[in-house]
Amino acid sequence: MAKDTMAASQKPPLELLRESKSSIEEIIARMLSIKKQGTPKSENRELLTQMFLNFINLRQANRAILIEEERVKTETESPIDLTALQLHNLMYEKSHYLKATTSSREFKSKYPNIDLISEQDFFTDAPQPIKSQSLSNHDLMLKRLNFELHQRKEVCKLRAELEQRKKSLLEANAERSKFLSTLPLLLKSLKKASLPVQSQLCLPSPKKLRYHDLAELLPPPLYVVYSKFMAQKEAFEERIDVEVSGSLKDAQSYAKQQAESSDDDNGKRQRKRPRTESSDEAVHPLKLVLHVYEDETPDPKSRKLVMLKFEYLLKLNVVCVGIEESQDGLEKNILCNLFPDDAGLEPPHQSTKLILGDDHAFDESTTSRPYKWAQHLAGIEVLPEMSPFVTGKDTQNSDTASVSDQHNVQTVLRRIRSQKKGGM
């Protein structure tokens, strides 16, 4: 162990930092593997010892990096001061030259309103009849004025050509604008004419494609619910419709914020980004709407029974479900009675209770509640508060069967239909 510490101290700090980080990640992965596989935990003590040694190496590498940084800073202070002094002198000279240039430009000549080109450009660009190699100062000024007149005449000709071209382009744009104004009607008629072909080829509708695009921005729990219901509909032709509603702009903005936050975490920045305060019940911009029809088998005449709305509370990591456009208390009881002891009034798991408090309960008047069956459906594991060894074997088996039913989309839909028809 001492040899490892001595060997680590002889390595470069950055290499030691990378090796310690990789070793810690491997140890944590090994500990998680032991925990998941249920193997004996006798290796944990040795793994913890190795992890502490790696933490010591991290502190050593960090200290070495800070010492090196302080040394480099000390060595560069003197050149920086010298460079700053040279910069100050250069800025002073620049100010002096600018003042001299300004005073020269403000000098009033005989032709104050004409900005002539320089003499070098004049001898380079002027035609041979205008310029001459041996000129006095007065003749040179006259020649430069003649060249200025020549240039302005050429610019006037170019302007006339451009004006004519502009006129022709405006006429062409007017014709195209007229065509574009009639294009929506043409596209609408084309879309209407293509519907039979789309139906025969079993192509997905534009509305369905738009929902798939929106589904990519759903939070993971709602996406799990969306994928389960879509798989149930496509595999068994279940009489349901799944829609994604909400603000696309807000969802894209939230996804961008999450990506930037993830980039900051992966970059291991020392300066932390300021966290924005949000309420405990902040809701994701996108929601999932489920339309449940009366018959399980495909039937065009089947009427709509109920419409459910799935929401995701960001900070609480909770999925809430409610009856869309509910006006009476009868429809609320449909979801409350789907599974025993799941009225949706208490936080569904321990982390939510820690955030809200043990005595927190959701309002009975709200139609959207965090039912446990909704968490199971969304892939959010809800661990029992009591150990299976305390509750007993029979209770454990019944709870396991109940949780299995709550994972089953077909069972949830069947119970919703049964509760709705029973309440009617």
Short mmCIF file of N, CA and C in Angstrom, two decimals, residues 180-279:
data_model
loop_
_atom_site.label_atom_id
_atom_site.label_comp_id
_atom_site.label_asym_id
_atom_site.label_seq_id
_atom_site.Cartn_x
_atom_site.Cartn_y
_atom_site.Cartn_z
N LEU A 180 -47.04 32.00 -55.46
CA LEU A 180 -46.99 31.49 -54.08
C LEU A 180 -48.30 31.74 -53.33
N SER A 181 -49.00 32.83 -53.68
CA SER A 181 -50.28 33.10 -53.01
C SER A 181 -51.33 32.06 -53.34
N THR A 182 -51.24 31.47 -54.53
CA THR A 182 -52.19 30.41 -54.91
C THR A 182 -51.69 29.02 -54.53
N LEU A 183 -50.43 28.92 -54.05
CA LEU A 183 -49.87 27.61 -53.75
C LEU A 183 -50.58 26.90 -52.60
N PRO A 184 -51.00 27.58 -51.49
CA PRO A 184 -51.71 26.84 -50.43
C PRO A 184 -52.96 26.13 -50.93
N LEU A 185 -53.73 26.77 -51.81
CA LEU A 185 -54.93 26.11 -52.32
C LEU A 185 -54.56 24.88 -53.16
N LEU A 186 -53.49 25.01 -53.94
CA LEU A 186 -53.05 23.87 -54.74
C LEU A 186 -52.58 22.72 -53.85
N LEU A 187 -51.82 23.06 -52.80
CA LEU A 187 -51.34 22.01 -51.90
C LEU A 187 -52.49 21.37 -51.14
N LYS A 188 -53.49 22.18 -50.76
CA LYS A 188 -54.64 21.62 -50.05
C LYS A 188 -55.40 20.64 -50.92
N SER A 189 -55.61 20.99 -52.19
CA SER A 189 -56.31 20.08 -53.10
C SER A 189 -55.46 18.83 -53.36
N LEU A 190 -54.13 19.02 -53.45
CA LEU A 190 -53.25 17.87 -53.66
C LEU A 190 -53.28 16.94 -52.46
N LYS A 191 -53.27 17.51 -51.24
CA LYS A 191 -53.34 16.70 -50.03
C LYS A 191 -54.64 15.92 -49.97
N LYS A 192 -55.75 16.57 -50.32
CA LYS A 192 -57.05 15.90 -50.31
C LYS A 192 -57.08 14.77 -51.33
N ALA A 193 -56.47 15.00 -52.51
CA ALA A 193 -56.47 13.96 -53.54
C ALA A 193 -55.57 12.79 -53.17
N SER A 194 -54.54 13.03 -52.32
CA SER A 194 -53.61 11.95 -51.98
C SER A 194 -54.07 11.11 -50.81
N LEU A 195 -55.16 11.49 -50.14
CA LEU A 195 -55.63 10.72 -48.98
C LEU A 195 -55.99 9.29 -49.34
N PRO A 196 -56.72 9.02 -50.44
CA PRO A 196 -57.01 7.61 -50.77
C PRO A 196 -55.75 6.78 -51.02
N VAL A 197 -54.77 7.38 -51.70
CA VAL A 197 -53.52 6.66 -51.94
C VAL A 197 -52.79 6.38 -50.63
N GLN A 198 -52.78 7.37 -49.73
CA GLN A 198 -52.14 7.20 -48.44
C GLN A 198 -52.82 6.11 -47.63
N SER A 199 -54.15 6.03 -47.71
CA SER A 199 -54.89 4.99 -47.00
C SER A 199 -54.60 3.61 -47.56
N GLN A 200 -54.52 3.51 -48.89
CA GLN A 200 -54.25 2.21 -49.50
C GLN A 200 -52.83 1.72 -49.19
N LEU A 201 -51.87 2.63 -49.11
CA LEU A 201 -50.49 2.25 -48.83
C LEU A 201 -50.19 2.14 -47.36
N CYS A 202 -51.21 2.42 -46.49
CA CYS A 202 -51.04 2.33 -45.03
C CYS A 202 -49.92 3.23 -44.54
N LEU A 203 -49.83 4.42 -45.12
CA LEU A 203 -48.80 5.37 -44.70
C LEU A 203 -49.27 6.11 -43.45
N PRO A 204 -48.36 6.43 -42.54
CA PRO A 204 -48.76 7.18 -41.34
C PRO A 204 -49.23 8.58 -41.69
N SER A 205 -50.24 9.04 -40.97
CA SER A 205 -50.79 10.37 -41.22
C SER A 205 -49.81 11.45 -40.74
N PRO A 206 -49.88 12.67 -41.33
CA PRO A 206 -49.01 13.77 -40.86
C PRO A 206 -49.22 14.08 -39.39
N LYS A 207 -50.46 13.92 -38.91
CA LYS A 207 -50.72 14.18 -37.50
C LYS A 207 -49.96 13.19 -36.62
N LYS A 208 -49.96 11.90 -37.04
CA LYS A 208 -49.24 10.90 -36.27
C LYS A 208 -47.74 11.16 -36.30
N LEU A 209 -47.21 11.55 -37.46
CA LEU A 209 -45.79 11.87 -37.56
C LEU A 209 -45.42 13.06 -36.67
N ARG A 210 -46.33 14.03 -36.59
CA ARG A 210 -46.06 15.19 -35.72
C ARG A 210 -46.01 14.77 -34.26
N TYR A 211 -46.89 13.84 -33.86
CA TYR A 211 -46.86 13.35 -32.49
C TYR A 211 -45.56 12.59 -32.20
N HIS A 212 -45.08 11.83 -33.20
CA HIS A 212 -43.81 11.12 -33.00
C HIS A 212 -42.66 12.11 -32.82
N ASP A 213 -42.68 13.22 -33.58
CA ASP A 213 -41.63 14.23 -33.42
C ASP A 213 -41.69 14.87 -32.04
N LEU A 214 -42.92 15.17 -31.58
CA LEU A 214 -43.06 15.75 -30.25
C LEU A 214 -42.65 14.76 -29.16
N ALA A 215 -42.92 13.47 -29.40
CA ALA A 215 -42.62 12.45 -28.39
C ALA A 215 -41.12 12.39 -28.08
N GLU A 216 -40.28 12.77 -29.05
CA GLU A 216 -38.84 12.76 -28.80
C GLU A 216 -38.43 13.75 -27.72
N LEU A 217 -39.26 14.77 -27.49
CA LEU A 217 -38.95 15.78 -26.46
C LEU A 217 -39.62 15.47 -25.13
N LEU A 218 -40.37 14.37 -25.04
CA LEU A 218 -41.01 13.99 -23.78
C LEU A 218 -39.95 13.60 -22.75
N PRO A 219 -40.22 13.84 -21.45
CA PRO A 219 -39.32 13.31 -20.43
C PRO A 219 -39.37 11.79 -20.44
N PRO A 220 -38.32 11.10 -19.97
CA PRO A 220 -38.27 9.63 -20.06
C PRO A 220 -39.50 8.92 -19.51
N PRO A 221 -40.06 9.28 -18.32
CA PRO A 221 -41.24 8.56 -17.83
C PRO A 221 -42.44 8.66 -18.78
N LEU A 222 -42.73 9.87 -19.29
CA LEU A 222 -43.85 10.02 -20.22
C LEU A 222 -43.57 9.32 -21.54
N TYR A 223 -42.30 9.28 -21.94
CA TYR A 223 -41.99 8.57 -23.19
C TYR A 223 -42.21 7.07 -23.03
N VAL A 224 -41.93 6.54 -21.83
CA VAL A 224 -42.19 5.12 -21.57
C VAL A 224 -43.68 4.84 -21.69
N VAL A 225 -44.51 5.72 -21.09
CA VAL A 225 -45.96 5.54 -21.18
C VAL A 225 -46.41 5.63 -22.64
N TYR A 226 -45.88 6.60 -23.36
CA TYR A 226 -46.24 6.77 -24.77
C TYR A 226 -45.89 5.53 -25.59
N SER A 227 -44.67 5.01 -25.40
CA SER A 227 -44.25 3.85 -26.18
C SER A 227 -45.08 2.61 -25.84
N LYS A 228 -45.46 2.46 -24.55
CA LYS A 228 -46.28 1.29 -24.17
C LYS A 228 -47.65 1.35 -24.81
N PHE A 229 -48.31 2.51 -24.76
CA PHE A 229 -49.64 2.61 -25.35
C PHE A 229 -49.59 2.48 -26.87
N MET A 230 -48.56 3.05 -27.51
CA MET A 230 -48.45 2.92 -28.96
C MET A 230 -48.18 1.47 -29.36
N ALA A 231 -47.34 0.76 -28.58
CA ALA A 231 -47.09 -0.64 -28.87
C ALA A 231 -48.36 -1.48 -28.69
N GLN A 232 -49.14 -1.17 -27.64
CA GLN A 232 -50.41 -1.88 -27.43
C GLN A 232 -51.38 -1.64 -28.59
N LYS A 233 -51.42 -0.40 -29.06
CA LYS A 233 -52.33 -0.08 -30.16
C LYS A 233 -51.91 -0.76 -31.46
N GLU A 234 -50.61 -0.74 -31.77
CA GLU A 234 -50.15 -1.31 -33.02
C GLU A 234 -50.15 -2.83 -33.00
N ALA A 235 -49.84 -3.44 -31.83
CA ALA A 235 -49.75 -4.90 -31.77
C ALA A 235 -51.12 -5.57 -31.71
N PHE A 236 -52.06 -4.98 -30.93
CA PHE A 236 -53.36 -5.61 -30.70
C PHE A 236 -54.52 -4.80 -31.28
N GLU A 237 -54.21 -3.70 -32.03
CA GLU A 237 -55.24 -2.85 -32.60
C GLU A 237 -56.22 -2.36 -31.52
N GLU A 238 -55.63 -1.97 -30.42
CA GLU A 238 -56.43 -1.49 -29.28
C GLU A 238 -57.13 -0.19 -29.67
N ARG A 239 -58.38 -0.03 -29.22
CA ARG A 239 -59.17 1.16 -29.53
C ARG A 239 -58.79 2.30 -28.61
N ILE A 240 -57.62 2.86 -28.85
CA ILE A 240 -57.13 4.02 -28.10
C ILE A 240 -56.44 4.95 -29.09
N ASP A 241 -56.34 6.22 -28.69
CA ASP A 241 -55.57 7.22 -29.43
C ASP A 241 -54.64 7.91 -28.45
N VAL A 242 -53.39 8.09 -28.86
CA VAL A 242 -52.38 8.72 -28.01
C VAL A 242 -51.92 10.00 -28.68
N GLU A 243 -52.00 11.12 -27.95
CA GLU A 243 -51.59 12.41 -28.48
C GLU A 243 -50.58 13.05 -27.54
N VAL A 244 -49.74 13.90 -28.10
CA VAL A 244 -48.78 14.70 -27.33
C VAL A 244 -49.16 16.16 -27.51
N SER A 245 -49.45 16.82 -26.41
CA SER A 245 -49.86 18.22 -26.46
C SER A 245 -48.91 19.07 -25.62
N GLY A 246 -48.94 20.37 -25.86
CA GLY A 246 -48.09 21.28 -25.11
C GLY A 246 -47.32 22.20 -26.03
N SER A 247 -46.45 22.99 -25.43
CA SER A 247 -45.67 23.99 -26.17
C SER A 247 -44.38 23.37 -26.68
N LEU A 248 -44.26 23.31 -28.00
CA LEU A 248 -43.03 22.78 -28.61
C LEU A 248 -41.84 23.69 -28.30
N LYS A 249 -42.06 25.00 -28.32
CA LYS A 249 -40.98 25.94 -28.07
C LYS A 249 -40.45 25.80 -26.65
N ASP A 250 -41.36 25.68 -25.66
CA ASP A 250 -40.92 25.52 -24.27
C ASP A 250 -40.21 24.18 -24.07
N ALA A 251 -40.70 23.13 -24.73
CA ALA A 251 -40.06 21.81 -24.60
C ALA A 251 -38.66 21.83 -25.19
N GLN A 252 -38.49 22.49 -26.34
CA GLN A 252 -37.15 22.59 -26.93
C GLN A 252 -36.22 23.40 -26.05
N SER A 253 -36.75 24.47 -25.46
CA SER A 253 -35.93 25.29 -24.56
C SER A 253 -35.50 24.50 -23.33
N TYR A 254 -36.43 23.69 -22.77
CA TYR A 254 -36.10 22.87 -21.60
C TYR A 254 -35.06 21.81 -21.96
N ALA A 255 -35.22 21.17 -23.13
CA ALA A 255 -34.26 20.16 -23.56
C ALA A 255 -32.87 20.78 -23.77
N LYS A 256 -32.84 22.01 -24.30
CA LYS A 256 -31.56 22.70 -24.50
C LYS A 256 -30.90 23.00 -23.16
N GLN A 257 -31.70 23.43 -22.17
CA GLN A 257 -31.15 23.69 -20.84
C GLN A 257 -30.59 22.42 -20.22
N GLN A 258 -31.30 21.31 -20.38
CA GLN A 258 -30.81 20.05 -19.83
C GLN A 258 -29.52 19.62 -20.51
N ALA A 259 -29.41 19.82 -21.83
CA ALA A 259 -28.19 19.45 -22.54
C ALA A 259 -27.01 20.31 -22.08
N GLU A 260 -27.24 21.62 -21.91
CA GLU A 260 -26.17 22.49 -21.43
C GLU A 260 -25.74 22.12 -20.02
N SER A 261 -26.72 21.80 -19.18
CA SER A 261 -26.40 21.38 -17.81
C SER A 261 -25.59 20.09 -17.81
N SER A 262 -25.95 19.15 -18.70
CA SER A 262 -25.20 17.90 -18.80
C SER A 262 -23.79 18.14 -19.30
N ASP A 263 -23.62 19.07 -20.25
CA ASP A 263 -22.28 19.39 -20.75
C ASP A 263 -21.42 19.99 -19.65
N ASP A 264 -22.02 20.83 -18.81
CA ASP A 264 -21.26 21.42 -17.70
C ASP A 264 -20.82 20.36 -16.70
N ASP A 265 -21.69 19.38 -16.42
CA ASP A 265 -21.34 18.31 -15.50
C ASP A 265 -20.24 17.42 -16.07
N ASN A 266 -20.30 17.11 -17.38
CA ASN A 266 -19.28 16.26 -18.00
C ASN A 266 -17.94 16.97 -18.09
N GLY A 267 -17.94 18.32 -18.18
CA GLY A 267 -16.71 19.07 -18.29
C GLY A 267 -15.97 19.24 -16.99
N LYS A 268 -16.59 18.86 -15.86
CA LYS A 268 -15.96 18.97 -14.55
C LYS A 268 -15.48 20.39 -14.27
N ARG A 269 -16.37 21.36 -14.48
CA ARG A 269 -15.98 22.75 -14.23
C ARG A 269 -15.94 23.00 -12.74
N GLN A 270 -14.94 23.85 -12.32
CA GLN A 270 -14.84 24.17 -10.92
C GLN A 270 -15.89 25.19 -10.50
N ARG A 271 -16.25 26.09 -11.42
CA ARG A 271 -17.25 27.10 -11.10
C ARG A 271 -18.62 26.55 -11.43
N LYS A 272 -19.52 26.51 -10.46
CA LYS A 272 -20.85 25.95 -10.66
C LYS A 272 -21.78 26.98 -11.26
N ARG A 273 -22.65 26.50 -12.13
CA ARG A 273 -23.66 27.38 -12.71
C ARG A 273 -24.71 27.71 -11.66
N PRO A 274 -25.25 28.93 -11.67
CA PRO A 274 -26.32 29.26 -10.73
C PRO A 274 -27.58 28.48 -11.05
N ARG A 275 -28.19 27.91 -10.05
CA ARG A 275 -29.41 27.14 -10.22
C ARG A 275 -30.62 28.03 -10.08
N THR A 276 -31.54 27.86 -10.99
CA THR A 276 -32.77 28.63 -10.96
C THR A 276 -33.75 27.97 -10.02
N GLU A 277 -34.38 28.77 -9.21
CA GLU A 277 -35.37 28.24 -8.27
C GLU A 277 -36.66 27.90 -9.00
N SER A 278 -37.25 26.75 -8.67
CA SER A 278 -38.51 26.34 -9.27
C SER A 278 -39.37 25.72 -8.20
N SER A 279 -40.66 25.76 -8.39
CA SER A 279 -41.59 25.19 -7.44
C SER A 279 -41.50 23.68 -7.48
#
